[in-house]
mmCIF file of C-alpha atoms and ligand atoms in Angstrom:
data_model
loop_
_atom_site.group_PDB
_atom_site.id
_atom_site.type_symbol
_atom_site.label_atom_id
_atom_site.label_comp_id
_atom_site.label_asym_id
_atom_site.label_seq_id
_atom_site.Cartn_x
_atom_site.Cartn_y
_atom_site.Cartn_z
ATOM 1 C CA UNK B 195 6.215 15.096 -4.022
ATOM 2 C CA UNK B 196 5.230 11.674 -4.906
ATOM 3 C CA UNK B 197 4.721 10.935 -1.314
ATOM 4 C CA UNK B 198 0.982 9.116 -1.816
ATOM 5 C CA UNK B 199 -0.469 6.271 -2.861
ATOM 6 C CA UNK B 200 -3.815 7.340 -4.355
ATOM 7 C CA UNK B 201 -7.153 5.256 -6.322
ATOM 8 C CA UNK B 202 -10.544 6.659 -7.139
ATOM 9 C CA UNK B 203 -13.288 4.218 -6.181
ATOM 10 C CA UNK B 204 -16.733 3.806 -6.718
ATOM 11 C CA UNK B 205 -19.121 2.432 -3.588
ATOM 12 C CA UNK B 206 -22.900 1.252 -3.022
ATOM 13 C CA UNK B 207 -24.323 0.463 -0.045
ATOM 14 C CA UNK B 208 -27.363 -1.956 -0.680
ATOM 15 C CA UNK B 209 -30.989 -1.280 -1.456
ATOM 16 C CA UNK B 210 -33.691 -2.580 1.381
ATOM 17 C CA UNK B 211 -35.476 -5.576 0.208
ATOM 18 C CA UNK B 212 -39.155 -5.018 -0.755
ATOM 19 C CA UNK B 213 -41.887 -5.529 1.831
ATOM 20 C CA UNK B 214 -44.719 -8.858 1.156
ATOM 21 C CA UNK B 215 -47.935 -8.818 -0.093
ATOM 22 C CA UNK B 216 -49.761 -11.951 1.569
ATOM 23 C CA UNK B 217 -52.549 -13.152 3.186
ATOM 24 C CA UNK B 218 -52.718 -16.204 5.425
ATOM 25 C CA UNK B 219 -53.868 -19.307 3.884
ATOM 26 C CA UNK B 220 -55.537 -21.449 6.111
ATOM 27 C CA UNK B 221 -58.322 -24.583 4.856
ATOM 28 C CA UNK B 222 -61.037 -23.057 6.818
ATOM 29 C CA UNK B 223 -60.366 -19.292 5.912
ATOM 30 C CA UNK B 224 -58.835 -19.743 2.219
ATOM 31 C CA UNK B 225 -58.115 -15.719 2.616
ATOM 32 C CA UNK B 226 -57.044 -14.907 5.732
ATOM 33 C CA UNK B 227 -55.199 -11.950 7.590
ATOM 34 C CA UNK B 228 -51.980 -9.977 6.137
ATOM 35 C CA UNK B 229 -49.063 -11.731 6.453
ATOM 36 C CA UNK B 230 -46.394 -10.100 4.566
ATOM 37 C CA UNK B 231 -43.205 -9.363 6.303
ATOM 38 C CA UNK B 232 -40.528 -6.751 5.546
ATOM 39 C CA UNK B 233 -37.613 -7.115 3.807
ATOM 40 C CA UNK B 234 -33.915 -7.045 4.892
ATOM 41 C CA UNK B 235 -32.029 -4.138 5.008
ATOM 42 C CA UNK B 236 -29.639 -3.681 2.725
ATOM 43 C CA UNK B 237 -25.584 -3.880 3.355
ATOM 44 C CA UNK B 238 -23.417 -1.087 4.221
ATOM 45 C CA UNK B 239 -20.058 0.162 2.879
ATOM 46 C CA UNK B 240 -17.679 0.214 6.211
ATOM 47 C CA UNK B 241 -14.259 1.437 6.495
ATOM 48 C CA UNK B 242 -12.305 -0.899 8.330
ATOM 49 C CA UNK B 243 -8.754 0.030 9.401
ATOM 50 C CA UNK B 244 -6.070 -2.332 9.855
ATOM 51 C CA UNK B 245 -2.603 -1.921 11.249
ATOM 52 C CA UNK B 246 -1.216 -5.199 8.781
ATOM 53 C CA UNK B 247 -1.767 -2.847 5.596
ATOM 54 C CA UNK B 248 0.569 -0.073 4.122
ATOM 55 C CA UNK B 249 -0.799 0.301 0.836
ATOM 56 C CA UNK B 250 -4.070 1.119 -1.230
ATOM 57 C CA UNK B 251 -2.603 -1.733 -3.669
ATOM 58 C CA UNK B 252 -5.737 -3.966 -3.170
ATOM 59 C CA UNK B 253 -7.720 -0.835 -4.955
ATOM 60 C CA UNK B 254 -5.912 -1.088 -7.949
ATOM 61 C CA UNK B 255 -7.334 -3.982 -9.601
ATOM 62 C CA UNK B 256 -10.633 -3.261 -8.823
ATOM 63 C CA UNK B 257 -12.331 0.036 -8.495
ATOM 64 C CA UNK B 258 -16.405 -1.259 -8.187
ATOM 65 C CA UNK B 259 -17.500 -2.264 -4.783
ATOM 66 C CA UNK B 260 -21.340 -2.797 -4.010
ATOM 67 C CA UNK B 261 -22.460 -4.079 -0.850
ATOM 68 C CA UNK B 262 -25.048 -6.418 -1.475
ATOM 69 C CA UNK B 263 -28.817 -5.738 -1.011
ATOM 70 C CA UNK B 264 -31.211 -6.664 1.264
ATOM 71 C CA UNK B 265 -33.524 -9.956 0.048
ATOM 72 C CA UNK B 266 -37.328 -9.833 -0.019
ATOM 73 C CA UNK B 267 -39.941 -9.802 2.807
ATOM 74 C CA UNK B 268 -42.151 -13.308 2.584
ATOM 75 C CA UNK B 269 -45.562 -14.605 3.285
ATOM 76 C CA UNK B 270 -46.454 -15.910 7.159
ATOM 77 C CA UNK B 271 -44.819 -12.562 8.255
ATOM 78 C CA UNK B 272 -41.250 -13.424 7.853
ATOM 79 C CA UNK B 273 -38.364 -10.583 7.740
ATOM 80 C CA UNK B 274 -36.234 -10.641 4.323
ATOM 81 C CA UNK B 275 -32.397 -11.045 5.425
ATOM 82 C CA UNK B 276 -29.836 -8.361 5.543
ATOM 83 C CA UNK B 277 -27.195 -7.915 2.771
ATOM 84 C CA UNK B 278 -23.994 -8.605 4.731
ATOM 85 C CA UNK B 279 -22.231 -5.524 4.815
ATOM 86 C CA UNK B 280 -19.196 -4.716 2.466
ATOM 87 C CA UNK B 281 -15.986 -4.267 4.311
ATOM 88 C CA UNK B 282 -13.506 -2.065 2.766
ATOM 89 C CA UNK B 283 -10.037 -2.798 4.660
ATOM 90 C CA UNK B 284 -7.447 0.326 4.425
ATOM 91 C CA UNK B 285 -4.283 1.008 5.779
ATOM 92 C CA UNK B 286 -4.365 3.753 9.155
ATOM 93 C CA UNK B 287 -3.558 7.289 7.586
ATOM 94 C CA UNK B 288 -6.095 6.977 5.116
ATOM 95 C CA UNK B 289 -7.264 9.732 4.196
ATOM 96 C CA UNK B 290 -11.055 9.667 2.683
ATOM 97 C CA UNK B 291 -12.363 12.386 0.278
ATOM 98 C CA UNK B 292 -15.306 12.922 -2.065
ATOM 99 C CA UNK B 293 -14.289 12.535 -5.703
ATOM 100 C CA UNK B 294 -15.678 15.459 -6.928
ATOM 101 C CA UNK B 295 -15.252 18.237 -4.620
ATOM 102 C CA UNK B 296 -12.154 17.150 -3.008
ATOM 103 C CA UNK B 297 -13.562 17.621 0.384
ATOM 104 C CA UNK B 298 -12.292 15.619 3.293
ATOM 105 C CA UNK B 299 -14.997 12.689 4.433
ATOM 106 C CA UNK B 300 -12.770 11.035 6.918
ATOM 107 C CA UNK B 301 -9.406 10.812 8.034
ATOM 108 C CA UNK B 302 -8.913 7.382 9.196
ATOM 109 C CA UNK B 303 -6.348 7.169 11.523
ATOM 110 C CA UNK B 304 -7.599 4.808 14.678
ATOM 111 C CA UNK B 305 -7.659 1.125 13.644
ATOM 112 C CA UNK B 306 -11.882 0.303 13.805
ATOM 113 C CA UNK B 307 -14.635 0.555 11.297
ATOM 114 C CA UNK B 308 -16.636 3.735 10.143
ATOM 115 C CA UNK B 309 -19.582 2.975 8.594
ATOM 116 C CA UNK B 310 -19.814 4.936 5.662
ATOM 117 C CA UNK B 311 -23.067 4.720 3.821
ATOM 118 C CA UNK B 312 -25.809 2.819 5.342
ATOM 119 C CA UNK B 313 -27.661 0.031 3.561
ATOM 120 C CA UNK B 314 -31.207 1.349 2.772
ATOM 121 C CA UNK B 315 -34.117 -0.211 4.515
ATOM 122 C CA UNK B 316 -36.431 -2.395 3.772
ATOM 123 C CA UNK B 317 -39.812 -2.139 2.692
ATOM 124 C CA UNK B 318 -42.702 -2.810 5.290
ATOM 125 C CA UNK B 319 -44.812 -5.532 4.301
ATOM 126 C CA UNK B 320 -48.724 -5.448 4.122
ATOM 127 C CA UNK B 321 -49.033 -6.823 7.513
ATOM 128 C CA UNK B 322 -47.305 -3.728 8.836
ATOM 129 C CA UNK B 323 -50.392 -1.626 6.816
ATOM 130 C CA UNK B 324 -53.050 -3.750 8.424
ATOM 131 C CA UNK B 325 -55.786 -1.743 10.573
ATOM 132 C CA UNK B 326 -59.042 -1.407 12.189
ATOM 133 C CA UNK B 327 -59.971 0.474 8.556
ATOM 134 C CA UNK B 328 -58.493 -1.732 6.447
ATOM 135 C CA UNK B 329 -57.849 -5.064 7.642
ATOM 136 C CA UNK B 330 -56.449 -6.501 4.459
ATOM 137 C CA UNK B 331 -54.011 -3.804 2.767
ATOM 138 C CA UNK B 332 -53.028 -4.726 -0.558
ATOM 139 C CA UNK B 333 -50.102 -2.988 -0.912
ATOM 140 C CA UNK B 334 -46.028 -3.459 0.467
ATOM 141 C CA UNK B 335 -43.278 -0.713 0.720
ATOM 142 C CA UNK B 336 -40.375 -0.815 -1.667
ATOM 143 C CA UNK B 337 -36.695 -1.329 -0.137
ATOM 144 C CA UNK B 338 -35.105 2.119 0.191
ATOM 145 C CA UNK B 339 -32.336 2.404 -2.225
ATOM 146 C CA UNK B 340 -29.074 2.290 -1.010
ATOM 147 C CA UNK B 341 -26.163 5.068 -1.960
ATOM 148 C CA UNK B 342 -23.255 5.074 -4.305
ATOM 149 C CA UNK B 343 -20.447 7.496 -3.866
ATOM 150 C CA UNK B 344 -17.537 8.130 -6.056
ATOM 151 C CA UNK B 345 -14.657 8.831 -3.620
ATOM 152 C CA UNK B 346 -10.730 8.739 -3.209
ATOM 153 C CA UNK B 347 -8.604 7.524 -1.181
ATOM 154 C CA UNK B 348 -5.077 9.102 -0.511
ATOM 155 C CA UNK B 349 -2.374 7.559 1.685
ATOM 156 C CA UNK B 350 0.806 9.407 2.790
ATOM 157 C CA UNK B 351 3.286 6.203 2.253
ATOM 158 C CA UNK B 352 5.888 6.004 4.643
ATOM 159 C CA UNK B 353 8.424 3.265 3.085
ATOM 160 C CA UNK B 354 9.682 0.495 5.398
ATOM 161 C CA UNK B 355 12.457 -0.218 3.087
ATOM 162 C CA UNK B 356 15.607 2.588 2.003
ATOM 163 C CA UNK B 357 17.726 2.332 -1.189
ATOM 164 C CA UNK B 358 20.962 3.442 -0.987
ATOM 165 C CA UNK B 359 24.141 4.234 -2.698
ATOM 166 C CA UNK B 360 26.159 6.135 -5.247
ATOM 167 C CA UNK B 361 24.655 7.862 -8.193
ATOM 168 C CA UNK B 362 23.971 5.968 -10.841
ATOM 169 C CA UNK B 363 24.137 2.289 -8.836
ATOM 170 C CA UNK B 364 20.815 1.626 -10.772
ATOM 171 C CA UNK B 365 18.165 2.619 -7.453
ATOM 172 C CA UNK B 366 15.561 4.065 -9.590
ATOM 173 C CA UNK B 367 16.030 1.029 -11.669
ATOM 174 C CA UNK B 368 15.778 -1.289 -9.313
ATOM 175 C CA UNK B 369 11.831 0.548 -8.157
ATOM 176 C CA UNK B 370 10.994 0.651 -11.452
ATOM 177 C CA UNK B 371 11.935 -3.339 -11.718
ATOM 178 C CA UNK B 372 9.809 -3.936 -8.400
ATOM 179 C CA UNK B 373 6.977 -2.045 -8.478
ATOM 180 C CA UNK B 374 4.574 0.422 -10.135
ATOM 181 C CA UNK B 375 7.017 3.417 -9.772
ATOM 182 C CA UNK B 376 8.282 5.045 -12.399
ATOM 183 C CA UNK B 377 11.097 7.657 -11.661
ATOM 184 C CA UNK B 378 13.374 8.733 -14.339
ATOM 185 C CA UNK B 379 16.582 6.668 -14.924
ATOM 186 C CA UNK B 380 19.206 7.905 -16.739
ATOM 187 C CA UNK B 381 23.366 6.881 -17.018
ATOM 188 C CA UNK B 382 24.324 10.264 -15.657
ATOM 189 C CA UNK B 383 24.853 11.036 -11.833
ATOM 190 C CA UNK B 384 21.959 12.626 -10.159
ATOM 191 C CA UNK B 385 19.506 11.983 -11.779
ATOM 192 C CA UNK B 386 16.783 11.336 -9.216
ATOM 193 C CA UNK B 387 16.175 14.754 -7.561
ATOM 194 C CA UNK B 388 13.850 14.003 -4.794
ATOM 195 C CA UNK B 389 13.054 10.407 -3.229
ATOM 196 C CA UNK B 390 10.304 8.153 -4.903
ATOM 197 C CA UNK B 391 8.606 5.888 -3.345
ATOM 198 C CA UNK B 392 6.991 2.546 -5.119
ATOM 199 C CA UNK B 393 4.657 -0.328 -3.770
ATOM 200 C CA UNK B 394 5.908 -3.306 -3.995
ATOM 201 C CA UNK B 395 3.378 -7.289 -4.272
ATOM 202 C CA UNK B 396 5.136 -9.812 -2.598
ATOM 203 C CA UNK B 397 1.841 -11.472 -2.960
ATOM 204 C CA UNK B 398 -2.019 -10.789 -2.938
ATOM 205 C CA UNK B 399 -1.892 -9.578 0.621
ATOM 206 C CA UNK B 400 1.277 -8.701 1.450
ATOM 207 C CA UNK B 401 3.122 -5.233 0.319
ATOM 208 C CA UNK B 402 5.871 -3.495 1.182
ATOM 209 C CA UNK B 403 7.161 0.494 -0.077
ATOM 210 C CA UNK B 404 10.419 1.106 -0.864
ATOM 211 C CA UNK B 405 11.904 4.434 -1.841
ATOM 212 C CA UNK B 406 14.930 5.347 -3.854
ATOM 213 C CA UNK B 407 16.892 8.168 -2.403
ATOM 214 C CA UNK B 408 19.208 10.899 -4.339
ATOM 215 C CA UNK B 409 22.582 8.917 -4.586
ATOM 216 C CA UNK B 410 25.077 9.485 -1.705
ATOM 217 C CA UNK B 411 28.605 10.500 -2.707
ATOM 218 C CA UNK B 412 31.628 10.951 -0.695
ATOM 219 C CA UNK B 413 31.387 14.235 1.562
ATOM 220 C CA UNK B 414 27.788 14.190 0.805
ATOM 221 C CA UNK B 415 27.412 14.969 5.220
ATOM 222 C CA UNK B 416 29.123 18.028 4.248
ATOM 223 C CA UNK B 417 26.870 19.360 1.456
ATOM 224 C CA UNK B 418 28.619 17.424 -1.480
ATOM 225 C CA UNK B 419 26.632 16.355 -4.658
ATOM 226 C CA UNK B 420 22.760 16.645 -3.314
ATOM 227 C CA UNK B 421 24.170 15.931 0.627
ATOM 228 C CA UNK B 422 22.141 13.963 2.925
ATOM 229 C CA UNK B 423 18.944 16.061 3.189
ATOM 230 C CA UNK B 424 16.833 12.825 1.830
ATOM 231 C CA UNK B 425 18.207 10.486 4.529
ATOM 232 C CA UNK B 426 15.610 12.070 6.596
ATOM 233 C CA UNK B 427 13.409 10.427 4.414
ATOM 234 C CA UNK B 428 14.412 7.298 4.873
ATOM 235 C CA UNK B 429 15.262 7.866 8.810
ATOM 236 C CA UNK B 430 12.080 5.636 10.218
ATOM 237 C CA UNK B 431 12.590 2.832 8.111
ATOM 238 C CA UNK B 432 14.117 -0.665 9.459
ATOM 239 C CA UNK B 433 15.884 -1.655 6.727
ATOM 240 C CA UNK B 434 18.003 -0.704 3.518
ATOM 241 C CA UNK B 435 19.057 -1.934 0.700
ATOM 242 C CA UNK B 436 22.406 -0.614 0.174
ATOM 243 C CA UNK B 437 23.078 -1.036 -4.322
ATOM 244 C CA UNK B 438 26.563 -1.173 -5.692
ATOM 245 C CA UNK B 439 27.315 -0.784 -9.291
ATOM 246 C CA UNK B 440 29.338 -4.115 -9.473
ATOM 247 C CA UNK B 441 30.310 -3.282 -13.199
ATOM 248 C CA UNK B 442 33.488 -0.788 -11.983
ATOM 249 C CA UNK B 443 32.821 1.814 -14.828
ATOM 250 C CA UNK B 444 34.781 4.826 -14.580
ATOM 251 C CA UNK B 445 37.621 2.199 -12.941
ATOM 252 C CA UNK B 446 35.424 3.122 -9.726
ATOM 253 C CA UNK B 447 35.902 -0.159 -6.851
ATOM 254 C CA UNK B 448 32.786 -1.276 -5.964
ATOM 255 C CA UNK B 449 33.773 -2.358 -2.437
ATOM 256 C CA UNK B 450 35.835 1.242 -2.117
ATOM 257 C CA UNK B 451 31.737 2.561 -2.689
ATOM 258 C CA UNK B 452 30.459 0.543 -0.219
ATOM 259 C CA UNK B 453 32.796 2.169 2.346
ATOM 260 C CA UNK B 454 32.164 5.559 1.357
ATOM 261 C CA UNK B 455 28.729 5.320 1.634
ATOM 262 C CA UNK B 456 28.973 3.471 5.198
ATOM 263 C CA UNK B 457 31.007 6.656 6.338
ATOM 264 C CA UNK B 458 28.440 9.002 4.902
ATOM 265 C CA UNK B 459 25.954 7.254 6.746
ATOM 266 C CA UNK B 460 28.161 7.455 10.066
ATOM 267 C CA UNK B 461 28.805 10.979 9.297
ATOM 268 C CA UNK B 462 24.805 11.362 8.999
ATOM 269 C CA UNK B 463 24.480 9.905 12.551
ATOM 270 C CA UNK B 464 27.425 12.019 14.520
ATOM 271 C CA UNK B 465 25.347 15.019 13.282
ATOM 272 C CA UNK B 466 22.205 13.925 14.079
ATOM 273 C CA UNK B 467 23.640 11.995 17.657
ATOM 274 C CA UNK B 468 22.011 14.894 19.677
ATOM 275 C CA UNK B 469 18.504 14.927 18.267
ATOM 276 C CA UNK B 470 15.897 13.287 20.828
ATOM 277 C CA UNK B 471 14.574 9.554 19.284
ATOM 278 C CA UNK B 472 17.294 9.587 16.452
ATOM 279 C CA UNK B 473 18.309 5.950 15.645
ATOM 280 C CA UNK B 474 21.495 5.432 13.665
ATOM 281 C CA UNK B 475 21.710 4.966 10.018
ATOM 282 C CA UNK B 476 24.872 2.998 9.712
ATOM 283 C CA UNK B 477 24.129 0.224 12.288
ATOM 284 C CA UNK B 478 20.432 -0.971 10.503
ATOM 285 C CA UNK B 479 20.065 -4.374 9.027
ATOM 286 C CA UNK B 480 21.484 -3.824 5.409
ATOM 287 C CA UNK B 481 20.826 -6.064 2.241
ATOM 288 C CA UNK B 482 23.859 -5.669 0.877
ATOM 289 C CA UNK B 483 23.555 -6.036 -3.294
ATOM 290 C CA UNK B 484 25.830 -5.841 -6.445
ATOM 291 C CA UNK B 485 23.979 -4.537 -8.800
ATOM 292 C CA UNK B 486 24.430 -4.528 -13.046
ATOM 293 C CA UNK B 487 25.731 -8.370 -12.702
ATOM 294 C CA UNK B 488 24.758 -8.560 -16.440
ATOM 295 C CA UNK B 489 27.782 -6.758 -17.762
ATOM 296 C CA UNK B 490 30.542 -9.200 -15.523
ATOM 297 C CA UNK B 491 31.710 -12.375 -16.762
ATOM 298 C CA UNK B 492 31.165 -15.196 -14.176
ATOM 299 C CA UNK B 493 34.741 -15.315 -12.757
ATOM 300 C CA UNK B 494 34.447 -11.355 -12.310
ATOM 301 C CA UNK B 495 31.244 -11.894 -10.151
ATOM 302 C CA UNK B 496 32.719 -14.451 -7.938
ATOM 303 C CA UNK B 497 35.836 -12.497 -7.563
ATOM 304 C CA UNK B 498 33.925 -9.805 -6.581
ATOM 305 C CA UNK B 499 32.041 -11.887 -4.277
ATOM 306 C CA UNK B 500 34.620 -13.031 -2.449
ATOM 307 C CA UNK B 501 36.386 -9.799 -2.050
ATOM 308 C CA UNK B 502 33.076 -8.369 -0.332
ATOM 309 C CA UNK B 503 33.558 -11.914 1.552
ATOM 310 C CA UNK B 504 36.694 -11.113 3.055
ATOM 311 C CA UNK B 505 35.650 -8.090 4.315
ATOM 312 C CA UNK B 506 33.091 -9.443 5.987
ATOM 313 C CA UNK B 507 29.847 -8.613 3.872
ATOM 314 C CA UNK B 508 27.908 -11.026 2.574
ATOM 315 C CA UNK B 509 26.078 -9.809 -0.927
ATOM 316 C CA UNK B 510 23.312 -10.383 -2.969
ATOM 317 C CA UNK B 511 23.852 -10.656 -6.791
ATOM 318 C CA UNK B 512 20.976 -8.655 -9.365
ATOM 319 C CA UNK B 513 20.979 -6.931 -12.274
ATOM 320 C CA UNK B 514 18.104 -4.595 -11.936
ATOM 321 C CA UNK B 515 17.733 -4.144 -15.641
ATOM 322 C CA UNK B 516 16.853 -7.819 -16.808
ATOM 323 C CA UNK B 517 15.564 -8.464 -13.185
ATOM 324 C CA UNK B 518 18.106 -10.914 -12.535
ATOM 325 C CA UNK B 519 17.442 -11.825 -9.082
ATOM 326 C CA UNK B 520 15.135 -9.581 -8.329
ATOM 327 C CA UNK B 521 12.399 -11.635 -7.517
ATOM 328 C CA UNK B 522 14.697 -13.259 -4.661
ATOM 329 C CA UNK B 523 15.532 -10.053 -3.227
ATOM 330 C CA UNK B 524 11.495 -9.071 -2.836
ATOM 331 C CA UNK B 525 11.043 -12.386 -1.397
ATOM 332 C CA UNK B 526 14.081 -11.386 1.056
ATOM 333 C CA UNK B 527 12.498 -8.270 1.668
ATOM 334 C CA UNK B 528 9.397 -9.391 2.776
ATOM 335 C CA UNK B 529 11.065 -12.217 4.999
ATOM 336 C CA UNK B 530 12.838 -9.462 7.103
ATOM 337 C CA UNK B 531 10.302 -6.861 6.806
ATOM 338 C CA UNK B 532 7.547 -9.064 8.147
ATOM 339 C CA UNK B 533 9.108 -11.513 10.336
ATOM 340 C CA UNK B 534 9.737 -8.253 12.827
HETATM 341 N N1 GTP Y 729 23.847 -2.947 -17.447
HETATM 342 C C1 GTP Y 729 23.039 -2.519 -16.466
HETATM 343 N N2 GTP Y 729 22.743 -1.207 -16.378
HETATM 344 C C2 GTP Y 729 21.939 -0.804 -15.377
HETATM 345 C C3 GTP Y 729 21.372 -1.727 -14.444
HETATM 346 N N3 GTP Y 729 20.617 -1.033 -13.558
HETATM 347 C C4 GTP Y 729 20.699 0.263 -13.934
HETATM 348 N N4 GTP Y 729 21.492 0.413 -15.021
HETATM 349 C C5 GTP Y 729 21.814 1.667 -15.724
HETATM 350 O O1 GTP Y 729 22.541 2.509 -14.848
HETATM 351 C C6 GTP Y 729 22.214 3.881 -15.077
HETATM 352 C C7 GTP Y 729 21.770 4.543 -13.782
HETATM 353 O O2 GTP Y 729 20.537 4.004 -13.367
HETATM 354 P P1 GTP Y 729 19.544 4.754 -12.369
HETATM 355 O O3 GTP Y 729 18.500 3.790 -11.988
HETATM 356 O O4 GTP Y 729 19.137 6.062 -12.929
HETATM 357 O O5 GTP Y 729 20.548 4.995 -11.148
HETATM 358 P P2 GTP Y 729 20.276 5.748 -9.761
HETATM 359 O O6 GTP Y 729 21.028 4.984 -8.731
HETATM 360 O O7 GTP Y 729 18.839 5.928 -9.537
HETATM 361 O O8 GTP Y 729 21.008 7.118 -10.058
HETATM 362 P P3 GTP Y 729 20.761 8.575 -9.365
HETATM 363 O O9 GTP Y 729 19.303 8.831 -9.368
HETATM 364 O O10 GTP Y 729 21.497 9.492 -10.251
HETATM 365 O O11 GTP Y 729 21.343 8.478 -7.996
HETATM 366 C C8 GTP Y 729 21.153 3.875 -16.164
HETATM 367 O O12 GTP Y 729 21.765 4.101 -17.411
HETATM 368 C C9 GTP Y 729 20.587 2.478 -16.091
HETATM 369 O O13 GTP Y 729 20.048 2.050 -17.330
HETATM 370 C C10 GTP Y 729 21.696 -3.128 -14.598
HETATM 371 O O14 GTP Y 729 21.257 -4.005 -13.857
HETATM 372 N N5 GTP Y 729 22.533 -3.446 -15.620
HETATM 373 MG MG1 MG Y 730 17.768 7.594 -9.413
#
């Protein structure tokens, strides 16, 4: 299942910085002692894992990431600096593995860094060589190289945001419309099998996943249509977005759907009542939102609108195939999601 976010990455730590050649230059001893110092050590690649991040989405754009290297030793002894080491920031769950073989490197779970290459060192400078023997070496280490690594990283998404509702309401559309995802869509009931899950940018450093669910139909608790296996899916996450086709094809009602799938979803919960930690479906924050506005003339919308009104639901307008709206709703999303 399409349960992971994954991106192959290339990493360097940094090479030392080469050691000094240099004597002391003084008036009265125009060649004096070695003075060349060492240089810096070069930067390491870190894992650093952070409980604000849910995706690999930062790895996307960029796949190339070399920790700087260490800077040269200089004359009157002095020590090259240190390349700053390169933080890599990753969501906990992470799951770290060489590129080639596939083997497991680390499983990051605890938020904290892991260093994972060191920076190499840096070269001794001639002042390090000096001895009774030879009291003015002429020669300076090189800075160790540092390593690169081609690795991936694999996250098992768990999505903080549920799509619900009937077949065909236009969920996979609406992932599709909002993020990388691409699950098939097609104008025929059932046509997503097995939940998908997308990542979805509300900016450059905030993300959210959502994942579209097999469509609910009436009696679904009872086996009907694909039932209510992939709830489960969706049971840990704090909010939904429940879609309604607004457009009535098939003479269906669209607020007659949103009831059904409210009593599937209460259903869900008398079954489940017993299980230890359960949390009801049917009483979560909902986003309630008419979707395929496109094909509704504007009196039909506000009609509709106002019917939801009077029964006391309050509904967002999109059409998830020209993205009407849809850029509100993320924003929406991401108020609730991260205001909690
Ligand atoms: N006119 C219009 N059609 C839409 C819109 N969104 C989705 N559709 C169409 O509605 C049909 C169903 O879309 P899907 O995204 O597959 O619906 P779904 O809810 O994922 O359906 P299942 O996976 O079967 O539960 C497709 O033919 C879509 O092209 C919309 O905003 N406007
Ligand atoms: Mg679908």
């Amino acid at each position: 299942m399409k349960f992971v976010d994954e991106v192959s990455i290339t990493v360097r730590s940094g090479k030392g910085g080469p050691g000094k050649v240099s004597f002391r230059s003084e008036s009265m001893a125009p060649r004096g002692g070695p003075d060349g110092g060492d240089g810096g050590r070069g930067g390491a690649v870190v894992f650093r894992v952070a409980d604000h991040l849910n995706s690999l989405l930062k790895y996307r754009f960029k796949n190339k990431f070399f920790a700087p290297n260490g800077t040269p030793g200089g004359g009157r002894n002095q020590t090259g600096s240190d390349g700053e080491d390169l933080i890599l920031p990753v969501p906990p769950g992470t799951i770290v593995k060489d590129k080639e073989t596939g083997r497991v490197l680390f499983d990051l779970s605890e938020v904290g860094d892991t260093v994972f290459l060191e920076g190499g060192r840096g070269g001794k400078g001639n002042w390090f060589f000096r001895s009774a023997t030879n009291q003015a070496p002429e020669h300076a280490q090189p800075g160790e190289d540092g390593e690169t690594r081609e690795i991936r990283l694999e996250l098992k998404l768990l999505a903080d945001v549920g799509v619900i509702g009937y077949p065909n309401a236009g969920k996979s559309t609406l992932i599709t419309a909002i993020s990388a995802a691409r699950p098939k869509i097609a104008d025929y009931p059932f046509t997503t099998l097995s939940p998908n899950l997308g990542v979805v940018a509300i900016n450059n450093d905030q993300t959210f996943v959502v994942a579209d669910i097999p469509g609910l139909v009436p009696g679904a608790h009872k086996g009907v249509g694909l039932g209510t296996q992939f709830l489960r899916h969706i049971e840990r996450t704090n909010l939904f977005v429940h879609l309604i086709d607004a457009s009535g094809i098939g003479g269906r009602d669209p607020l007659q759907d949103y009831k059904d799938i409210l009593l599937e979803l209460t259903e869900y919960d008398n079954a489940k009542s017993e299980e230890e930690g359960f949390r009801p479906l049917a009483t979560r924050p909902q986003l309630v939102v008419l979707n395929k506005i496109d094909v509704l003339s504007k009196e039909q919308r506000e009609e509709l609108v106002e019917r939801f009104r009077r029964a006391g639901v309050a509904v967002r307008e999109i059409s998830a195939a020209t993205q009407y709206g849809t850029k509100e709703l993320i924003n929406e999303i991401g108020k609730r999601i991260f205001a909690s």
